[in-house]
Coordinates of C-alpha atoms in Angstrom, one line a residue:
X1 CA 110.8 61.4 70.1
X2 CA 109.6 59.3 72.4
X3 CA 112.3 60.7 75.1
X4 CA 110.7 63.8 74.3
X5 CA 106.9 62.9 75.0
X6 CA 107.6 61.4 78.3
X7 CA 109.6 64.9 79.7
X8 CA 107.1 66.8 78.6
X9 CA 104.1 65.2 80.5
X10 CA 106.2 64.1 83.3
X11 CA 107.1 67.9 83.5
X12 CA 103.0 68.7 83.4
X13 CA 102.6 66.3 85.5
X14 CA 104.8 67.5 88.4
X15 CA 104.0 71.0 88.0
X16 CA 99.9 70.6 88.0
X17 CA 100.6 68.1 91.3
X18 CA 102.1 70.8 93.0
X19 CA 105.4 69.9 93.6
X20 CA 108.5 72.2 94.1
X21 CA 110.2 73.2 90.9
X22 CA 113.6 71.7 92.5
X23 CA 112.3 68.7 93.1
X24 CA 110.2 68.4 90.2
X25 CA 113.1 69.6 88.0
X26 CA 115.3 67.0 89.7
X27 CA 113.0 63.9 89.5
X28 CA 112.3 65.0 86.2
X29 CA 115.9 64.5 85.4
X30 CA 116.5 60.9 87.4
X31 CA 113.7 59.2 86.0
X32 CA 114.6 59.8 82.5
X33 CA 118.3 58.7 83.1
X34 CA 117.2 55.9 84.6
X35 CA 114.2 54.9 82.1
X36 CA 116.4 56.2 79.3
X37 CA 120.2 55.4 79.9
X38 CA 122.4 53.2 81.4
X39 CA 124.6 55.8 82.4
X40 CA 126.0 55.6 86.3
X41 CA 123.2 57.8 87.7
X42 CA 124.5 58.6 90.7
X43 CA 128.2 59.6 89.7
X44 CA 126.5 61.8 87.5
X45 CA 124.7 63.7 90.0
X46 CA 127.3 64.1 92.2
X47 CA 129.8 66.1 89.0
X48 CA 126.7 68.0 88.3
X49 CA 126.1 69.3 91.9
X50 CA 130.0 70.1 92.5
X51 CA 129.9 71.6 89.2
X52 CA 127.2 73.9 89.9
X53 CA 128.7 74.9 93.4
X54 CA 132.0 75.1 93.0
X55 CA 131.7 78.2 90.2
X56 CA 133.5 81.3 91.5
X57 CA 130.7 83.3 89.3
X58 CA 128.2 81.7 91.6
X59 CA 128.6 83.4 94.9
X60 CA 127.8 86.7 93.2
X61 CA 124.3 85.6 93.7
X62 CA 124.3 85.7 97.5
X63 CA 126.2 88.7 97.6
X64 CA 124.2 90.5 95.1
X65 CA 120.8 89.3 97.5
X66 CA 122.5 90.4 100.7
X67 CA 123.2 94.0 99.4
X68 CA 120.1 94.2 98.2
X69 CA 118.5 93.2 101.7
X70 CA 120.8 95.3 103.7
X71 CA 119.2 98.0 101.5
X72 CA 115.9 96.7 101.9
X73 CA 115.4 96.2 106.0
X74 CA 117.4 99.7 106.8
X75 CA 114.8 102.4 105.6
X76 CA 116.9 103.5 102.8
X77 CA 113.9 103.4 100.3
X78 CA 111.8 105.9 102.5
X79 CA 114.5 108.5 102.4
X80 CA 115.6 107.8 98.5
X81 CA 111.6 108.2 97.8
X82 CA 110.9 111.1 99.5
X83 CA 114.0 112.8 97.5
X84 CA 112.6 111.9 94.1
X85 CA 109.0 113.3 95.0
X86 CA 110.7 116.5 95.1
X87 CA 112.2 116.4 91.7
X88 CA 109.2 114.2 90.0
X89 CA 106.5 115.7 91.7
X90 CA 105.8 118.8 89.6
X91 CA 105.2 116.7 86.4
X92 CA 102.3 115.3 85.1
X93 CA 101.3 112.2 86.9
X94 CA 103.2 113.6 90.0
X95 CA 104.0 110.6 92.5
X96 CA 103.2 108.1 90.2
X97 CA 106.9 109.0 88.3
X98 CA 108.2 108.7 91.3
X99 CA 107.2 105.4 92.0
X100 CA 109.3 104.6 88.5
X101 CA 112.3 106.6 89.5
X102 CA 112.4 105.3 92.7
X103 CA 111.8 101.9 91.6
X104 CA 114.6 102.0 88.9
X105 CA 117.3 103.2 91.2
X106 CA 116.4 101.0 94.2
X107 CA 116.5 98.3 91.3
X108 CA 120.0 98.8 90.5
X109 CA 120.5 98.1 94.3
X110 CA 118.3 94.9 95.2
X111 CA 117.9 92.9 91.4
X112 CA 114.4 91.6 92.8
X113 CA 111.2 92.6 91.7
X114 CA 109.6 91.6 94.5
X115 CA 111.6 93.2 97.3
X116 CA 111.7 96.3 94.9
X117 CA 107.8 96.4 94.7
X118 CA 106.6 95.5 98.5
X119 CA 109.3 97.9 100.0
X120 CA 108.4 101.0 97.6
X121 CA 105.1 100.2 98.1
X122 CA 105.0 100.5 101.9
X123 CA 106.6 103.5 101.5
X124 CA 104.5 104.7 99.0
X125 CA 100.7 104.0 99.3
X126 CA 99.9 106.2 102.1
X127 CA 101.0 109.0 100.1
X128 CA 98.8 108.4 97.3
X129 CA 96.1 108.2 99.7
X130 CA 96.0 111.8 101.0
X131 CA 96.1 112.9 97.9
X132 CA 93.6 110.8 96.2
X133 CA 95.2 109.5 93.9
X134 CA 93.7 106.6 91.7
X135 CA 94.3 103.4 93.4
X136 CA 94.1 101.0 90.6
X137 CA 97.0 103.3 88.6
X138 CA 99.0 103.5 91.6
X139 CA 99.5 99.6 92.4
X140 CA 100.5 99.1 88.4
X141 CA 103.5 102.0 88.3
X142 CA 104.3 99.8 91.5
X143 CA 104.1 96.0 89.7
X144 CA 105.7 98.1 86.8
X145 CA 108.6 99.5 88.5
X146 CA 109.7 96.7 91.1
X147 CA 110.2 94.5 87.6
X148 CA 112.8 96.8 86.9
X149 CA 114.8 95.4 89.2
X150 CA 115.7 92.4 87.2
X151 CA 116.7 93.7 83.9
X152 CA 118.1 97.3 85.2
X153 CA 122.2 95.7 86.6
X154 CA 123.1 94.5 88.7
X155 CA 119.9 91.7 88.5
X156 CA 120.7 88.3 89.8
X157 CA 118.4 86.8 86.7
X158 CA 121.5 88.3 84.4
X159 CA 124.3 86.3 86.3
X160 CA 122.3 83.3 86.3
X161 CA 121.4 83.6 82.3
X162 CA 125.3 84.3 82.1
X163 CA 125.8 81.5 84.0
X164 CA 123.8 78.8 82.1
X165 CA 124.5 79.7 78.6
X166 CA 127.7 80.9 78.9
X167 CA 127.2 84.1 77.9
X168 CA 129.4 87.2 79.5
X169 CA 127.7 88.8 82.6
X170 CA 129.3 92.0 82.1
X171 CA 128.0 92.3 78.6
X172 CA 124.9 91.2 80.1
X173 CA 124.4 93.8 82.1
X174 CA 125.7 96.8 79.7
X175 CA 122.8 94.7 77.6
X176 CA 120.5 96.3 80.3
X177 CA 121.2 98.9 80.4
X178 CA 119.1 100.9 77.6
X179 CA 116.7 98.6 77.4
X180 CA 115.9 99.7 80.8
X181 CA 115.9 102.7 80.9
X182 CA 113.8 102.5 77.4
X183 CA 111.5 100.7 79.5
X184 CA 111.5 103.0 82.3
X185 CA 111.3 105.9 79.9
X186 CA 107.5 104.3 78.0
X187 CA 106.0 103.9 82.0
X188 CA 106.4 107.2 82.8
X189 CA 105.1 108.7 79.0
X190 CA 102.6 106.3 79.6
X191 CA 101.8 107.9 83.4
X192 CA 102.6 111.9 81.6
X193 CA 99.9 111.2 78.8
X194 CA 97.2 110.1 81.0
X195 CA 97.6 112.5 83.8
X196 CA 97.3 115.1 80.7
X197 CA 93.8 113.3 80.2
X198 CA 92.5 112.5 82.7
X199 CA 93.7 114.8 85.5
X200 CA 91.5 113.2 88.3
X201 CA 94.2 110.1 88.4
X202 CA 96.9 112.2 89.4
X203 CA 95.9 115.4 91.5
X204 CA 98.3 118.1 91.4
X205 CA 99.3 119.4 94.3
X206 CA 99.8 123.2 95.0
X207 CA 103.0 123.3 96.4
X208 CA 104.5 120.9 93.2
X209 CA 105.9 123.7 91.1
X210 CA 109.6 124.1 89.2
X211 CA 109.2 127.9 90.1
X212 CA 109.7 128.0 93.8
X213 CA 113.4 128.6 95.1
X214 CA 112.4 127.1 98.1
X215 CA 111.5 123.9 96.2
X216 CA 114.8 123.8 94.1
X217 CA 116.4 124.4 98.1
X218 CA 115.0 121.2 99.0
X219 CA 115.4 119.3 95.6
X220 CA 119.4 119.7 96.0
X221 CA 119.3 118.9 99.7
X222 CA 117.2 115.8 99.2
X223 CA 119.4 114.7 96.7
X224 CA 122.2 114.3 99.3
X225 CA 120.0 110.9 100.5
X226 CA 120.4 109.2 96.8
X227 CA 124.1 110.1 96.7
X228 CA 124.9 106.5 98.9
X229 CA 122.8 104.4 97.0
X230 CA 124.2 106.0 93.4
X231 CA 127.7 106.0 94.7
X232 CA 126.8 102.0 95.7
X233 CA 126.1 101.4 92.0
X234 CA 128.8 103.7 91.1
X235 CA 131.1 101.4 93.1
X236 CA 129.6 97.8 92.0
X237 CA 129.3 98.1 88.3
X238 CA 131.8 100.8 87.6
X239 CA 134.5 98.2 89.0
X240 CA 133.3 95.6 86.8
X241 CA 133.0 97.7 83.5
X242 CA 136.0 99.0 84.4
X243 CA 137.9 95.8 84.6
X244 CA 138.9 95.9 88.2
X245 CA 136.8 93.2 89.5
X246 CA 134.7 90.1 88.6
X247 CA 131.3 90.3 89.3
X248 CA 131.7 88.5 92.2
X249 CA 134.3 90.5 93.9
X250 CA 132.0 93.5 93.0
X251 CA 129.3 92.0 94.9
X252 CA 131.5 91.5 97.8
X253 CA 132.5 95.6 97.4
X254 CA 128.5 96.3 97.3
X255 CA 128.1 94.4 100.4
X256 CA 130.5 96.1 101.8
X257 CA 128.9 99.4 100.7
X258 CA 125.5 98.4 101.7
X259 CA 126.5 97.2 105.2
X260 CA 128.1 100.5 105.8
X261 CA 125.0 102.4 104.3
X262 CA 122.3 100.8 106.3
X263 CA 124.3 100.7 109.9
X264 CA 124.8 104.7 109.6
X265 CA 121.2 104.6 108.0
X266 CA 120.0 103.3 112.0
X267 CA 122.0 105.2 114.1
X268 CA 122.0 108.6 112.0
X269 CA 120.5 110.4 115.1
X270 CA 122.6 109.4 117.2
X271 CA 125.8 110.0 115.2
X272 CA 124.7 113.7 114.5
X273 CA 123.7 114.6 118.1
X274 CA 126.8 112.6 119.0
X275 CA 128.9 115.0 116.1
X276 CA 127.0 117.9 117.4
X277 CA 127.4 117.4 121.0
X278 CA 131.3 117.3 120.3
X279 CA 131.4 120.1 118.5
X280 CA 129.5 122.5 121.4
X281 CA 132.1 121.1 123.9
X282 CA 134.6 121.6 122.0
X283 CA 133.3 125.6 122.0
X284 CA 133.4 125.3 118.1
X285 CA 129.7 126.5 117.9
X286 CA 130.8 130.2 118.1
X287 CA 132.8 130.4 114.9
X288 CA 129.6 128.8 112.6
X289 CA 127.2 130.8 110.7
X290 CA 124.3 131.5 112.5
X291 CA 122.1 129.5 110.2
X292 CA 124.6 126.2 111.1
X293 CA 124.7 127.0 114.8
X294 CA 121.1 127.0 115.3
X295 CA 120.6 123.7 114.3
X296 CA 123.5 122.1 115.5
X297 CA 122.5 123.7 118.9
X298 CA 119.2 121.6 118.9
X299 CA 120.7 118.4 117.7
X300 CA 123.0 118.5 120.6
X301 CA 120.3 119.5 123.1
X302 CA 118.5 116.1 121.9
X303 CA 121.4 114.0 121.6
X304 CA 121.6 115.6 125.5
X305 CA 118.8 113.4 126.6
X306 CA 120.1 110.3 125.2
X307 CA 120.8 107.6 127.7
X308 CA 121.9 104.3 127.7
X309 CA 118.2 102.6 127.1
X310 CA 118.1 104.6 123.9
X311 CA 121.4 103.6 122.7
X312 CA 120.7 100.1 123.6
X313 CA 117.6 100.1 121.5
X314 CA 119.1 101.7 118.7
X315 CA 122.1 98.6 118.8
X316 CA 119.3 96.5 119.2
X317 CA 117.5 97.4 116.3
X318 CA 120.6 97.2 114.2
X319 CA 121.3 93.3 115.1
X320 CA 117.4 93.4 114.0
X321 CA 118.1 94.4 111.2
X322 CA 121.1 92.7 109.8
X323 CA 119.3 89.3 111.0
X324 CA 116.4 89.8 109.3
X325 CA 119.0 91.0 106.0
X326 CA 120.9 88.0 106.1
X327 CA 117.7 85.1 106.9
X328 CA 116.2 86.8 103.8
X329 CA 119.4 86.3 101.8
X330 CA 119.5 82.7 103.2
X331 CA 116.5 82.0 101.9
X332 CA 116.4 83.3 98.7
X333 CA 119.9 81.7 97.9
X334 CA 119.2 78.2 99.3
X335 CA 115.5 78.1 96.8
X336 CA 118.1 79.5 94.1
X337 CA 120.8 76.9 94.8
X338 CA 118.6 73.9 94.7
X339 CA 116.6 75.4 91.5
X340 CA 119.8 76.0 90.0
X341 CA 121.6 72.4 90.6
X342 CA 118.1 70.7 89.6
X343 CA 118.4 73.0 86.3
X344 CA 122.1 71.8 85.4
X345 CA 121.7 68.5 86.0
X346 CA 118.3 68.8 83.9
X347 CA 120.6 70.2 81.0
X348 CA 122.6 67.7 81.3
X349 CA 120.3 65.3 81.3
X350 CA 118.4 66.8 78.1
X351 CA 122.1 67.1 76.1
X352 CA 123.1 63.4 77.2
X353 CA 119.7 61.9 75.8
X354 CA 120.2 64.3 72.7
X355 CA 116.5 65.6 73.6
X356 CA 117.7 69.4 73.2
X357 CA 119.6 68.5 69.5
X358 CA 116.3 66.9 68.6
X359 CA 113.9 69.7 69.6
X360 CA 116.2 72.0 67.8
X361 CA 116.3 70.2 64.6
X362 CA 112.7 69.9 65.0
X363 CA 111.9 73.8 65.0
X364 CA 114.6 74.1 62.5
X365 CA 112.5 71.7 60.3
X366 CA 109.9 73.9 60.5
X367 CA 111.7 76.5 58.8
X368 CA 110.5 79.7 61.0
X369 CA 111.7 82.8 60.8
X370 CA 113.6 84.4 63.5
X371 CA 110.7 86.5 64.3
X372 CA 108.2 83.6 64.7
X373 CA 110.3 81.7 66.9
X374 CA 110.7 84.5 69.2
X375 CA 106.8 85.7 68.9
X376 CA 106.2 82.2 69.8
X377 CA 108.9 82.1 72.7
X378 CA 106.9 84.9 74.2
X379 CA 103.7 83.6 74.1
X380 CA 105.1 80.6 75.7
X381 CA 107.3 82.7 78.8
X382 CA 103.5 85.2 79.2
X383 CA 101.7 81.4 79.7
X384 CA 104.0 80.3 81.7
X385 CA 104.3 83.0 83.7
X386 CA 100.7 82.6 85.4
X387 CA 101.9 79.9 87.5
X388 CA 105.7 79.8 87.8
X389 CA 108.0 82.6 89.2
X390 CA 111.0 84.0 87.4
X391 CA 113.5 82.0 88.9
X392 CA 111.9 79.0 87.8
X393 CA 111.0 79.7 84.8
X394 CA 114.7 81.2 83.4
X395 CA 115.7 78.1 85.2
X396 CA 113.0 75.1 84.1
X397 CA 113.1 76.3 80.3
X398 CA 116.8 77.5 79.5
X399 CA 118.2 74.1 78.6
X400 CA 115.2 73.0 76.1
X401 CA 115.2 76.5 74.0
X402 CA 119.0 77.4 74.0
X403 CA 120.2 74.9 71.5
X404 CA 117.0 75.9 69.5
X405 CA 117.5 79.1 69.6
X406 CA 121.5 78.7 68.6
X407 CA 120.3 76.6 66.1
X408 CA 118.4 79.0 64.4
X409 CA 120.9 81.8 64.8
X410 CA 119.4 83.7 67.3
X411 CA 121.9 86.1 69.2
X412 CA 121.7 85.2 72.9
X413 CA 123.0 88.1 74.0
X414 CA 120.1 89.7 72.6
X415 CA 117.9 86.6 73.7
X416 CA 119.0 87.7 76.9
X417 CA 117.1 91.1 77.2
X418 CA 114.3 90.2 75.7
X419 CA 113.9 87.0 78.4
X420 CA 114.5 89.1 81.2
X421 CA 111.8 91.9 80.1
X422 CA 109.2 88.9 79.5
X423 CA 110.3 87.3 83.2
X424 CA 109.2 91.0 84.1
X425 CA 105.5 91.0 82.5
X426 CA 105.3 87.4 83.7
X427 CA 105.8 88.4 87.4
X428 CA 102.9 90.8 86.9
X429 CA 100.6 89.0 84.5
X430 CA 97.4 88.0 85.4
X431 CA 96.0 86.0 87.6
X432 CA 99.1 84.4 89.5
X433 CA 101.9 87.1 89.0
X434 CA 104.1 86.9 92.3
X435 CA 104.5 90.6 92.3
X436 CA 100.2 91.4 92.4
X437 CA 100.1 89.1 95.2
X438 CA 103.3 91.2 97.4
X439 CA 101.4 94.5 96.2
X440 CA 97.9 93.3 96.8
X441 CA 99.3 92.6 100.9
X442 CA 100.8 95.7 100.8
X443 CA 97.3 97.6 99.9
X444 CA 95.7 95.7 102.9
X445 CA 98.3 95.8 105.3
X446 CA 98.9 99.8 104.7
X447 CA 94.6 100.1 104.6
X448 CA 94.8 98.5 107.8
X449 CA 97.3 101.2 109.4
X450 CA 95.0 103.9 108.5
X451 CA 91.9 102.1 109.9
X452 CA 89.8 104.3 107.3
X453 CA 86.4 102.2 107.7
X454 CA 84.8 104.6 104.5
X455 CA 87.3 103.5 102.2
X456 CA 86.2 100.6 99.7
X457 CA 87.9 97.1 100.7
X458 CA 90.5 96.7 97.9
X459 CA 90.6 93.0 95.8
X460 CA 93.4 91.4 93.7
X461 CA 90.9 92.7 90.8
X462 CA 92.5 96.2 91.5
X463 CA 95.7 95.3 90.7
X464 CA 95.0 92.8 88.1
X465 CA 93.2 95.9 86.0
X466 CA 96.3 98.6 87.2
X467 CA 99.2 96.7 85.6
X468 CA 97.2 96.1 82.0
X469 CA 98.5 99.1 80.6
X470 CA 102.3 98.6 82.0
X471 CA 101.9 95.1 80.1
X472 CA 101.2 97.0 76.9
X473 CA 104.4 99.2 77.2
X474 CA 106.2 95.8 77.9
X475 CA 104.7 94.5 74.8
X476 CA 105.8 97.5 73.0
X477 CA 109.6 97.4 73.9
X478 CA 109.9 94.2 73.1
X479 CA 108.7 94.9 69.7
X480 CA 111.2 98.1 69.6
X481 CA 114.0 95.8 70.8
X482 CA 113.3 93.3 67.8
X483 CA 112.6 95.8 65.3
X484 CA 116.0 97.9 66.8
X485 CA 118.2 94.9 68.2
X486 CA 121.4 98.0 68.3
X487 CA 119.6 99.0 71.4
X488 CA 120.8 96.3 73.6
X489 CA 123.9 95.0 71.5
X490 CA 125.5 98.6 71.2
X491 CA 126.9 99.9 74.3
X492 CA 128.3 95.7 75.7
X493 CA 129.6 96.2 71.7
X494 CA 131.2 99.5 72.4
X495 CA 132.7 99.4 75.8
X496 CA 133.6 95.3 75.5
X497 CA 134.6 95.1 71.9
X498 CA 132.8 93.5 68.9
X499 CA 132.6 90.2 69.7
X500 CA 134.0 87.2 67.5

């Protein structure tokens, strides 16, 4: 017990001083070994960090980051937006489902919330401005829907819970699959009911109708921008479900995919005046239709004036952009890496000193129900969750309430889901959400750009009050996933097999 004391106020401790959760994790762990144990410190820490590194499961996570930030720094998310306003734009609450849509398919691309939210968001908030739409509303579909980006597969936060508790990532993220999209599905009734009303929050705009041919014309054109990103997914987790690759060599494919994706992505005008340009010498312009010919005839005019400073810039901005893609992945990985060998070593630490068998006979003791524990689990992930990001918190707390939560019979498959969709209201729960702070820059650094001096100076209030009622759908689906646990345990059950 005493053990036990002494962790837990060393651990508060640490945290209120300020200090990095690595090295507060890792101290954590050294000080009790050596206060605690006469074990050969050292030597211990050594196995434990070539443990960690040497998994082959492990350099998923990099590739799964990179692909997302190849996504991220090309401009794929302007284009992929501006297709979904053309289907979700005629429904209630207009650009606001788009921001979900969008969110939830970019998601399945980057697995970070963050990244998912200040990238849509850029793209995004100028929109709503013209139209007038209500601010406050706006910046919470945004928090909302960039947190979809760690439960909807593939999420780095999945191949990390698979990872520490053993549990199979490919299950995992079939496991996220419903759940998601049940999440995604409560936003946007959420966004439909109140644009029915309140109509002022979501202005319709005229030429947002189902009935146009012209609108279905560009609905089915647009689309042609989301077919790369949804045959990326396609690629990444149908290879894995399939049984064809691990997860990590389906990361390596999504690289792959994303790499190719966001270099054509850059140099698209150039590569159609270039095509069209080739096809008018080659006199080929004659036998098109007239409605092809036309435009291929002004593509090649501007591809025409290209010159070599053009072409130079456009290279140039393509090195740009694959640095700035892999300094990002660099340094998301490396704050992972050192979270993650802290974490293990902190396991072991806990298991060694039988501190996690204790705590779990301890809650047993108390003779809970399966439903307490978990309320009380999410009270616990929503507190901690003002001051730690997701990372750190899947990471910090894993090895203290796994045994617990084996010991009380709690499927951790399950436990999985219901983790990941608290990590999610946790990134956007007031006041020190990471994901209210990247939106709240965005609202000033795109208020900026317009330089509209009449427009009210926004405040971190505004988003605190816009993702309240995305927190309450959260809240909701967790208690649908609870009172329906089939939701997440059928399809892993029915594509993987019952498990033993």
């Amino acid at each position: 017990m005493l053990a036990i004391i002494v962790a837990f106020a060393l651990m508060t401790v640490f945290f209120l001083a300020g200090l990095y959760v690595a090295g507060a994790i890792g101290s954590l762990s050294l000080i009790m070994m050596e206060v605690f144990s006469d074990a050969p410190l050292w030597n211990i820490m050594a196995n434990r960090v070539w443990e960690t590194y040497t998994r082959f499961l492990l350099v998923a996570i990099p590739l799964f980051i990179l692909m997302g930030e190849l996504l991220l720094r090309s401009g794929v998310a302007d284009r992929m937006y501006k297709a979904l306003d053309r289907w979700f734009g005629p429904i209630p609450g207009g650009l606001l489902h788009t921001n979900i849509a969008s969110c939830a398919v970019f998601a399945a691309c980057s697995g970070s919330s963050i990244a998912t939210a200040a990238t849509i968001s850029r793209v995004a908030l100028p929109s709503f401005r013209a139209r007038g739409y209500n601010e406050r509303l706006v910046v919470g579909s945004l928090a909302a829907g960039g947190t979809l980006g760690i439960l909807i597969p593939p999420s780095v936060l999945l191949v990390l819970y698979g990872l520490t508790t053993g549990t199979s990532i490919g299950r995992l993220f079939l496991a996220g699959f419903l759940p998601g999209a049940l999440l995604a599905g409560t936003f946007m009734l959420m966004i439909f009911v109140a644009a029915i009303i309140w109509p002022g929050i979501a202005p319709r705009d005229s030429s947002d109708s189902y009935m146009s041919l012209k609108g279905w014309g560009e609905r089915l054109l647009g689309t042609l921008a989301i077919l790369p990103v949804a045959a990326l997914i396609v690629l990444v987790l149908g290879s894995i479900y399939g049984g064809w690759a691990t997860p990590t060599e389906a990361a390596a494919a999504g690289v792959t995919g994303a790499f190719v994706i966001a270099v054509l992505n850059q140099t698209y005008e150039i590569l159609v005046g270039s095509c069209a340009l080739a096809i008018r010498k080659l006199k080929l312009l004659q036998i098109l239709p007239r409605k092809l010919r036309d435009p291929i005839e002004k593509a090649a005019e501007e591809a025409a004036k290209y010159d070599r400073t053009i072409i130079k810039q456009t290279i140039s901005s393509v090195f740009q952009m694959l640095t700035e893609a892999f300094m990002g992945c660099i340094r998301t990985t490396g704050m992972i890496m050192f979270i993650l060998m802290a974490a293990f070593t902190l396991q072991f630490t806990f298991a060694f000193l039988q501190i996690s068998e204790e705590m779990a006979r301890w809650v047993v003791s108390l003779d809970l129900s399966s439903v307490e524990l978990i309320l009380i689990v999410v009270v616990f992930y929503l507190v901690l969750g003002t001051f730690m990001e997701s990372y750190s918190m899947m990471l910090t707390t894993l090895p203290l309430i796994v045994p617990t939560l084996q010991a009380s019979g709690i499927d951790l498959l399950w436990f999985g889901v219901i983790m990941i969709i608290l990590l999610e209201a946790a990134q956007i729960s007031p006041p020190q959400g990471l994901s209210l702070f990247a939106l709240h820059g965005a609202q000033i650094e795109t208020q900026q750009i317009s330089n509209d001096e009449s427009e009210r100076a926004k405040t971190i209030n505004d988003v605190y009050i816009g993702v309240l009622p995305f927190m309450v759908c959260m809240a909701i689906v967790i208690v649908i996933l609870m009172i329906f646990p089939e939701i997440a345990l059928w399809l892993p059950d029915t594509v993987k097999g019952n498990r033993l």
